[in-house]
XYZ file of C-alpha atoms in Angstrom:
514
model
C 127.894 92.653 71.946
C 129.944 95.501 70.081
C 132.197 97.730 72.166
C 132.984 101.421 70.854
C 135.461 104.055 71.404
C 135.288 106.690 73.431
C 133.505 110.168 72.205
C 134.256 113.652 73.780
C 131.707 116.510 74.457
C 132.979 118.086 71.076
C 131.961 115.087 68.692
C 128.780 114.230 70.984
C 127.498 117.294 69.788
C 128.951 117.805 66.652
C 126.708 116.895 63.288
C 125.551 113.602 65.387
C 122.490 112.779 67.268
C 122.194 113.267 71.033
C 123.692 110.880 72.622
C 122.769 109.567 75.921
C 125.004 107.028 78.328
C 123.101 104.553 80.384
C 125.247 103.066 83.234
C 124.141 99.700 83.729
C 123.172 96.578 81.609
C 120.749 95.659 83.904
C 117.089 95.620 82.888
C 115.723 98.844 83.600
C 118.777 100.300 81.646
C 118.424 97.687 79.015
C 114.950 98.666 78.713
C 115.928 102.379 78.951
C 118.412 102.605 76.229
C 115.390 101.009 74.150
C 113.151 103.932 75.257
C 115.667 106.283 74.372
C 116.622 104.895 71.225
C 113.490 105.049 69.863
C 113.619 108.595 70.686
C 116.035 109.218 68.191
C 119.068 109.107 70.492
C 122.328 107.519 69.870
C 122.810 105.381 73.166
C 125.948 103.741 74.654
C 124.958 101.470 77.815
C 128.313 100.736 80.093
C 128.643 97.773 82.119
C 131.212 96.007 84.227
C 129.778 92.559 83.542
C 130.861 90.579 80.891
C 127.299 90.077 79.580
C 123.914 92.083 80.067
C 121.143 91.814 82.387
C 123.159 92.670 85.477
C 120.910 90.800 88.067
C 119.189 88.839 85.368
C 122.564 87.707 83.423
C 123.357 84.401 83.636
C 126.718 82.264 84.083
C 127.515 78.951 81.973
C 129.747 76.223 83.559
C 129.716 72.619 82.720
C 127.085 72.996 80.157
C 124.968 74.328 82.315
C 123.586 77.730 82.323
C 122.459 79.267 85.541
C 120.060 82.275 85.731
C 121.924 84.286 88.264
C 118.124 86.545 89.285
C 114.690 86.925 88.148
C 113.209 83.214 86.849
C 109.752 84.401 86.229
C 108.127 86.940 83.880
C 104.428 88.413 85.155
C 102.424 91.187 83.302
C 103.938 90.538 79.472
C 102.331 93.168 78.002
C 104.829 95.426 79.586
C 107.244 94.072 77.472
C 105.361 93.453 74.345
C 104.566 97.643 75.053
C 108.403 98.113 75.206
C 108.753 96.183 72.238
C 106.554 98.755 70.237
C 107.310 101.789 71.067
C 110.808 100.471 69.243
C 108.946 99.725 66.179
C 109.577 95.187 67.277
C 107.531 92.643 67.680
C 108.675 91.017 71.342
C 106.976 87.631 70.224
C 109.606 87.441 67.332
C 112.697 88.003 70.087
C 111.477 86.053 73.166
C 109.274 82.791 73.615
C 107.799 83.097 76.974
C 105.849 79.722 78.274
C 103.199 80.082 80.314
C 103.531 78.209 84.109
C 100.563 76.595 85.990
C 100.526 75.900 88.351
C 103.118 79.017 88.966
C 104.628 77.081 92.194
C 104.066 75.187 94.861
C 104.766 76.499 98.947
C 105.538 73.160 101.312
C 105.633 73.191 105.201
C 107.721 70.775 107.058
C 104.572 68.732 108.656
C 103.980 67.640 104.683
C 101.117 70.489 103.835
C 101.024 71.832 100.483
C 99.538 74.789 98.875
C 99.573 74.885 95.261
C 99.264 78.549 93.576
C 97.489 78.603 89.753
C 95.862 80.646 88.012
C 92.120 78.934 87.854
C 90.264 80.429 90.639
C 87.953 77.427 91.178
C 91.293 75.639 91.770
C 92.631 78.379 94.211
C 90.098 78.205 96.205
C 89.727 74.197 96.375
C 93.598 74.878 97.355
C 92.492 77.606 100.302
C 89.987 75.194 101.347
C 92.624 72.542 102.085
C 94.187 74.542 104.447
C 91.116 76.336 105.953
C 87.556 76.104 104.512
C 86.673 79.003 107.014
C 88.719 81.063 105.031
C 87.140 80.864 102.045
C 85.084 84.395 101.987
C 88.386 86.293 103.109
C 90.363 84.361 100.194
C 87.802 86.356 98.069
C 87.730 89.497 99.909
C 91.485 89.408 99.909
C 91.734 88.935 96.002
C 89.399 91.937 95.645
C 91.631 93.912 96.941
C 94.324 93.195 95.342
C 92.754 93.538 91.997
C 91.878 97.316 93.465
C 95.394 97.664 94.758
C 96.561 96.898 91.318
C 94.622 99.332 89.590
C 95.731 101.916 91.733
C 99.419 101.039 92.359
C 100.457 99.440 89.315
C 98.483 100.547 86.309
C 98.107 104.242 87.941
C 100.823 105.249 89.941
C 103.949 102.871 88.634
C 103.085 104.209 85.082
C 103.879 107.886 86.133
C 106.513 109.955 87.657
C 106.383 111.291 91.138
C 108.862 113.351 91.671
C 106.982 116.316 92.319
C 105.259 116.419 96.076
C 101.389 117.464 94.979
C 101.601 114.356 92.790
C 101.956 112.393 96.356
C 99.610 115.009 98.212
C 96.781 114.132 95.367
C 96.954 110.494 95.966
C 96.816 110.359 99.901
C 92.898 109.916 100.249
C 93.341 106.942 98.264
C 96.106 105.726 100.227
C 94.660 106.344 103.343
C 91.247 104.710 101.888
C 93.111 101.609 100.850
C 94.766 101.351 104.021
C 98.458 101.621 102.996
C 99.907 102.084 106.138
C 99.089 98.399 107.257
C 101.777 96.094 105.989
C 101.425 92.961 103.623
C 101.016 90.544 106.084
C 98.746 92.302 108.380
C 96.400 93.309 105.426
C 96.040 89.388 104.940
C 95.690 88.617 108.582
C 93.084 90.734 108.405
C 91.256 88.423 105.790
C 91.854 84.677 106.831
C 92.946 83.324 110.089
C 94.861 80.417 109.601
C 98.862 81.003 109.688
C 100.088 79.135 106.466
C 97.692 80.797 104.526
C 98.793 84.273 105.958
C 101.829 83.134 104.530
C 101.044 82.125 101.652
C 99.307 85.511 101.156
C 102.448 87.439 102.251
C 105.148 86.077 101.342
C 105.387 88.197 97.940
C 107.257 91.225 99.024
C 110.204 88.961 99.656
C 110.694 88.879 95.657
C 110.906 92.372 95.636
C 113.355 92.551 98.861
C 110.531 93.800 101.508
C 110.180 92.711 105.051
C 106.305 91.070 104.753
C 105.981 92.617 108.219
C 106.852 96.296 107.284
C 106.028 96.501 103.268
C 103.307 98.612 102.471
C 100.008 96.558 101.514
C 99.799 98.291 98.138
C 102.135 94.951 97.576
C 99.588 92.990 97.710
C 98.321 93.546 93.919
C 100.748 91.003 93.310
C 98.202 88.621 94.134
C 96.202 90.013 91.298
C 98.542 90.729 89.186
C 99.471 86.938 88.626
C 96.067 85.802 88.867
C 94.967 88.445 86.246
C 98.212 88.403 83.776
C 99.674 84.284 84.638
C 103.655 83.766 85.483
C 105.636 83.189 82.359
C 108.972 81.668 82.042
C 111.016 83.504 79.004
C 112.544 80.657 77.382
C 116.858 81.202 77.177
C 116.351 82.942 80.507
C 115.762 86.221 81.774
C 119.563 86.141 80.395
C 118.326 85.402 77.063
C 115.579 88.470 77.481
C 118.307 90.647 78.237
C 120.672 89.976 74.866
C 117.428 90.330 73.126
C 117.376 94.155 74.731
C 120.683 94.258 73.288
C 120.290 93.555 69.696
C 117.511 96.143 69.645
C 119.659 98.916 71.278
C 122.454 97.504 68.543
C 119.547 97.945 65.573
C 118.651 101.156 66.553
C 122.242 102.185 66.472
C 122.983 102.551 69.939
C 126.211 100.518 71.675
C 127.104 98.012 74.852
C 130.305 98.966 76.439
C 130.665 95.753 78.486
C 133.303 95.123 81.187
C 134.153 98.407 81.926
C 133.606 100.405 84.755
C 131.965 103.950 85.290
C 133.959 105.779 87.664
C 132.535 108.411 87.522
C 129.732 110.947 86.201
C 131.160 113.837 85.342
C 129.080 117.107 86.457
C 130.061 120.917 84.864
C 128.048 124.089 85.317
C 125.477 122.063 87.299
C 124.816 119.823 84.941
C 126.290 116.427 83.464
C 128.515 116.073 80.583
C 129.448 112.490 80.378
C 131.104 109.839 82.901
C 134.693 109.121 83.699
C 135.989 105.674 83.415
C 137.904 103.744 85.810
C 140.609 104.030 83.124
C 140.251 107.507 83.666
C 138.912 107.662 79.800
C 135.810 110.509 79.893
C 132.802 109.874 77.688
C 130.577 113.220 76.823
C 126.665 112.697 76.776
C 123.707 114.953 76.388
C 122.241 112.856 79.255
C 122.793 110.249 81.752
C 120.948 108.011 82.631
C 121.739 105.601 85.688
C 120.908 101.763 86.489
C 123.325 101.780 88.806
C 121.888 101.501 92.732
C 120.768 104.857 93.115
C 122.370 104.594 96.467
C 125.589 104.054 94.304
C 125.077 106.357 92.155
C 124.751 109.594 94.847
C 127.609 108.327 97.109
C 129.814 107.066 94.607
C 129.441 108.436 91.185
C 128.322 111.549 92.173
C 131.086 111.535 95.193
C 132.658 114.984 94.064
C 129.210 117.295 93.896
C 127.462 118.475 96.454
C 123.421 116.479 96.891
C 120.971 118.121 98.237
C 118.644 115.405 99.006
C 120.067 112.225 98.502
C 122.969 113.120 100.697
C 125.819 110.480 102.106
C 124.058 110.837 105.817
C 119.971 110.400 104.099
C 121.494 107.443 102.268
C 122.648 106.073 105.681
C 119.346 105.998 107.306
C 117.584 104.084 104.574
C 116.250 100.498 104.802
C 117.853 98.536 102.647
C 116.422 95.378 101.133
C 118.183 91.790 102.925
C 120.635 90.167 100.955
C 120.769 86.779 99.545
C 122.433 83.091 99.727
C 122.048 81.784 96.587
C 123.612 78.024 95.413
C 123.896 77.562 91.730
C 124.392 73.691 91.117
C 124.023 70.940 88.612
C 123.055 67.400 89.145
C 124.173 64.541 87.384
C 121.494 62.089 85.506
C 118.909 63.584 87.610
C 116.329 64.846 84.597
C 113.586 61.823 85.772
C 114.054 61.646 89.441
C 112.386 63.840 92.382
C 109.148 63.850 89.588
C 107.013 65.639 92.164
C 109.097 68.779 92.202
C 108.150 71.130 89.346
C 109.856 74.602 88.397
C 109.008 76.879 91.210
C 108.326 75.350 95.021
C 108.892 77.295 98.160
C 109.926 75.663 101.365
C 109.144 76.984 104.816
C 110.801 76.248 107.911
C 109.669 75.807 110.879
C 109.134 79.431 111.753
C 107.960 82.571 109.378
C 107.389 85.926 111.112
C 110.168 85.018 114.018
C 112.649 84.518 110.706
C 111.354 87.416 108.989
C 112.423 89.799 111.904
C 115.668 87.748 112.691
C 116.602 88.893 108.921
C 115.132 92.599 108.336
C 115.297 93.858 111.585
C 118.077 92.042 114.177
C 120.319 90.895 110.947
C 120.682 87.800 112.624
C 121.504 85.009 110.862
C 119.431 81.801 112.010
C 119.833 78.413 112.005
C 116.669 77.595 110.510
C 115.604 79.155 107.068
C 112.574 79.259 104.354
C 114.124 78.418 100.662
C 112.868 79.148 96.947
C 114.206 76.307 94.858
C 113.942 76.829 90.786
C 114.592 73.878 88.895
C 114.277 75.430 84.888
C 115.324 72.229 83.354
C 111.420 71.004 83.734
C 110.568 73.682 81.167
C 113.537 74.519 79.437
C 115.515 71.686 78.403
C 118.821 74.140 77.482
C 119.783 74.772 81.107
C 121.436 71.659 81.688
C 123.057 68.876 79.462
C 120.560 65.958 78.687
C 119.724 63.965 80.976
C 120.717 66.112 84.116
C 119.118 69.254 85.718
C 120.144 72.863 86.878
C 119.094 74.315 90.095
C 118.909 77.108 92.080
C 118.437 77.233 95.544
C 117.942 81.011 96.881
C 117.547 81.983 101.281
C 116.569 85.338 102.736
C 119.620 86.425 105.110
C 120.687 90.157 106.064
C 122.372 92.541 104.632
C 125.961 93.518 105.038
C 124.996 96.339 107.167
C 124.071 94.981 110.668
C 126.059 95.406 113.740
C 126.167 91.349 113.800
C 127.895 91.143 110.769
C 128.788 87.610 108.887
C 132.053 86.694 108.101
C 130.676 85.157 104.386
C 134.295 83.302 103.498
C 133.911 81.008 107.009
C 130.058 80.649 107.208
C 129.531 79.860 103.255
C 130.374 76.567 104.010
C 128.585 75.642 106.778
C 125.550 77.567 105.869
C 125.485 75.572 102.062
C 125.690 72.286 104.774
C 122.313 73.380 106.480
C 120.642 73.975 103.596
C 121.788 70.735 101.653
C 120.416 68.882 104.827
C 116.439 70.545 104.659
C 116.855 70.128 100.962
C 117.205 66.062 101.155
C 114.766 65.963 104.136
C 111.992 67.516 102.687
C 112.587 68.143 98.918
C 115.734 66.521 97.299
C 116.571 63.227 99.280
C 119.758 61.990 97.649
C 120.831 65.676 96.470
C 124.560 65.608 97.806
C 125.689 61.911 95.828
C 124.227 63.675 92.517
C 125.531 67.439 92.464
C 128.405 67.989 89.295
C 129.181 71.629 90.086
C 128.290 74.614 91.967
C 128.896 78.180 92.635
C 127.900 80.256 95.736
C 126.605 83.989 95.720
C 126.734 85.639 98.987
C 125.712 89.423 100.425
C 129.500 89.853 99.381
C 128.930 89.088 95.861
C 125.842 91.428 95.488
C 128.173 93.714 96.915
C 131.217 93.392 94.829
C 129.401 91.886 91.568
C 126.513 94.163 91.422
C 128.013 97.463 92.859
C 124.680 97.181 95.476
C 125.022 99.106 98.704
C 125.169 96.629 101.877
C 125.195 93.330 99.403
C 121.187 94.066 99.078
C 120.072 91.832 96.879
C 116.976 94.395 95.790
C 118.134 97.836 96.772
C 115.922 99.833 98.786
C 113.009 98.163 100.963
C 109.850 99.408 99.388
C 108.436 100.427 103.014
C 105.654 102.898 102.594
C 108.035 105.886 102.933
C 110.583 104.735 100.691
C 107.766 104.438 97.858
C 106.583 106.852 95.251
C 107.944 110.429 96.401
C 109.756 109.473 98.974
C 112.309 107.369 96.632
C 115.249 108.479 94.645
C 113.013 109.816 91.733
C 113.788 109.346 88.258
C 114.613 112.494 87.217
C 117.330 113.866 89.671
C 116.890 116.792 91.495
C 120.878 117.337 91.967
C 122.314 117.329 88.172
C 120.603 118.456 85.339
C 120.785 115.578 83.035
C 120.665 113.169 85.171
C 118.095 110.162 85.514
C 117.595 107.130 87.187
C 115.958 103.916 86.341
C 115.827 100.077 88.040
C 114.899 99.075 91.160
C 116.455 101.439 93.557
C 113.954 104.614 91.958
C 110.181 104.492 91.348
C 108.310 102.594 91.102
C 111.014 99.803 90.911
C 111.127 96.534 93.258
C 110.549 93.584 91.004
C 111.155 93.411 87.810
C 107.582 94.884 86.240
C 108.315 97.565 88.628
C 111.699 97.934 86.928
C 110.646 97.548 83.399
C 108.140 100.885 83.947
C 111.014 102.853 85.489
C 111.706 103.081 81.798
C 108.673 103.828 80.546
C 108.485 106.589 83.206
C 111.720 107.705 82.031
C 110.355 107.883 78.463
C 107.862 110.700 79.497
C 110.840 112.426 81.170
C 112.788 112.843 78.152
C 111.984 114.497 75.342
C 113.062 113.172 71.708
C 116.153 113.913 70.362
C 117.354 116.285 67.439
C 119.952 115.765 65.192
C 123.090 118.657 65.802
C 124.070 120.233 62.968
């Protein structure tokens, strides 16, 4: 990616087109800076990283490449939308391949519950668990698909930062029961425990407690079923410098590793960002990807908020944080043929661990795991003949009383994982590994800027949805918007991807200054 100089206010404005500054290379300000570039602005997206897609960049040691975030891509014509409002074809950028079965949950007594997108198979799969559960499988998919309707397609497409546009919708909130959480919404439709589970389980992709997250989450369900879980071939990594050579086309700029210190407010309104090296930039607007919790306490540290003041910001529910282990393994490509791209592995206990993590920030001994191995679909991850892996657990945030000293547990915390791993998944893992790298909370923290080492931002909990999250227009600066998952309707990256678009309808197309 290019990197530019520095513009003042005076040449911003002067015989040029607006210019906008996104902060953040993530996706939502990737996707942004297409959005706005397509409006006719001149866009310069800053990022700290060396490379773009912030949680969805990627590292490369070895000769293998590890997707550091999102594996999976779900409703594609989001992006094939984005795609065309900038004029592209996404199907010439990005190859997505379609999974089925999407993956596969396991429970230590040997049960497994395979998740695909045939329905006839679905339910063969619901039947192995509990045949009596059949008719509130179905009941339970119908409402998704309603929940979908309404939460996705209706109000994730719009803003709502303006309170009738909440007051309008509360019927249908009360009607669809969006005070009950995930998992209580599918205890309500089947009895047996794994399949609650496996019904509720979603909102951890998204960084919500099962127990607490509104049951509007539930259109995931649907929204794989409906739409089928893709894997972009290259990565999400490789989605993300696709992002970037359309911002480049449209003449727009990445400004990567470097640092905004700053936005820079005048008059009540912005005029650029500062840079750590103390360099300012001047922009019409600002848009940030930042953690909108970073973004109020940190880049907006010298003006006074309103709303999203340093004490509000203190009470929110943050999403938990993440142990994630990166590794390689050597000649592995034909062994452990049984485990395909996506499998999810319980431990002994799920509602118990779910409260240890959101709500006493205990860290347990036991623990549930996602494990992505990409090297069954895309051969590039890893050099021939060996795989890449990651291996991703649920654990709290930074910002319990109980706190986690990261640089003494890391190691001992890999050694109980590597141990469920070869009992129930992997056996042999440990003699095969080549190399490895560890994310803890400490790294969300300090890689990703992220408030408490979240790993998602703010816990989309019923009132820290819709209105009642950092909007993305901001009501304290005038020229000042928000995008990713920390603003509506965020969480996840569809959710992320329509910030944008919401952003779009914000923002209205630029002139050229004489």
């Amino acid at each position: 990616m290019t990197r530019v100089d520095p513009i003042d206010s005076a040449d911003a404005r002067d015989g040029r087109r607006h210019r906008a500054i996104v902060i953040g290379a993530g996706l939502g300000g990737l996707a942004a800076a297409m959005r706005l570039g397509a409006k006719g602005y001149r866009v310069t997206v800053i990022d700290k990283l060396d490379v773009p897609g912030g949680r969805g960049s990627a590292l490369w040691q070895e000769g293998h490449r590890f997707d550091l975030g999102p594996t999976i891509v779900t409703v594609p014509q989001l992006y094939r939308a984005l795609w065309s409002a900038c004029g592209r074809n996404f199907d010439d950028d990005v190859t997505l391949k379609a999974l089925d079965p999407f993956y596969e949950i396991r429970w230590p007594d040997g049960t497994r519950f395979v998740a695909q997108q045939d329905t006839d198979k679905l339910r063969a799969e619901v039947a192995k668990l509990s045949p009596s559960d059949l008719a509130g499988f179905d009941r339970f998919l119908n409402d998704s698909a309603k929940r979908y309707w309404f939460g996705f397609e209706d109000l994730g497409r719009r803003s709502m930062h303006q309170l009738w546009e909440l007051i309008k919708v509360l019927p249908t909130f009360a009607r669809l029961r969006a005070d009950r959480s995930v998992y209580a919404h599918a205890a309500s439709r089947v009895k047996n425990e794994k399949l609650r589970m496996a019904l509720s389980f979603h909102p951890l992709f998204i960084g919500g407690d099962p127990l607490h997250v509104t049951s509007m989450y539930i259109l995931v369900a649907y929204l794989e079923k409906e739409f089928g879980v893709h894997y972009a071939m290259g990565g999400l990594a490789g989605m993300a410098r696709a992002m970037g050579n359309v911002i480049e086309d449209q003449g727009g700029s990445l400004l990567m590793e470097t640092q905004v210190d700053e936005i820079v407010v005048r008059d009540g309104a912005v005029t650029g960002v500062r840079l750590g090296s103390g360099i300012e930039m001047g922009a019409d607007i600002v848009v940030s990807n930042a953690d909108s919790g970073h973004t109020y306490n940190t880049l907006l540290r010298n003006h006074k908020k309103r709303r999203w003041t340093p004490k509000k910001l203190a009470r929110t529910r943050y999403s938990m944080s993440l142990f994630v282990w990166y590794f390689g393994t050597k000649g592995t490509a034909h062994q452990w043929p049984d485990v395909g791209h996506h499998t999810i592995l319980n431990g002994p206990r799920y509602t118990g661990l779910l409260r240890d993590i959101f709500i006493k920030g205990k860290l347990c001994d036991d623990m549930s795991l996602y494990v992505h191995r990409p090297s069954v679909t895309d051969p590039s991850v890893a050099p021939e003949g060996d795989d890449t892996f990651y291996v991703l657990s649920p654990v709290p945030h930074l910002g319990h009383d109980n706190g986690v000293d990261w640089a003494d547990e890391e190691p001992r915390y890999k050694a109980k994982m590597l141990a469920m791993l070869e009992e129930q998944l992997l056996p042999g893992l440990g003699d095969k590994i080549s190399t490895e790298v560890v994310f803890t909370p400490e790294t969300f923290r300090d890689r990703y800027l992220s408030p408490l080492g979240a790993g998602f931002s703010i816990e989309p909990r019923i009132l820290q949805s819709a209105w009642f999250r950092p909007h993305n227009i901001s009501e304290e600066v005038d020229g000042l918007y928000l995008v990713g998952a920390g603003t509506h309707p965020g969480a996840g990256v569809p959710g992320v991807i329509s910030t944008a678009e919401v952003l779009s309808t914000l923002i209205p197309d630029a002139e050229v200054v004489e």
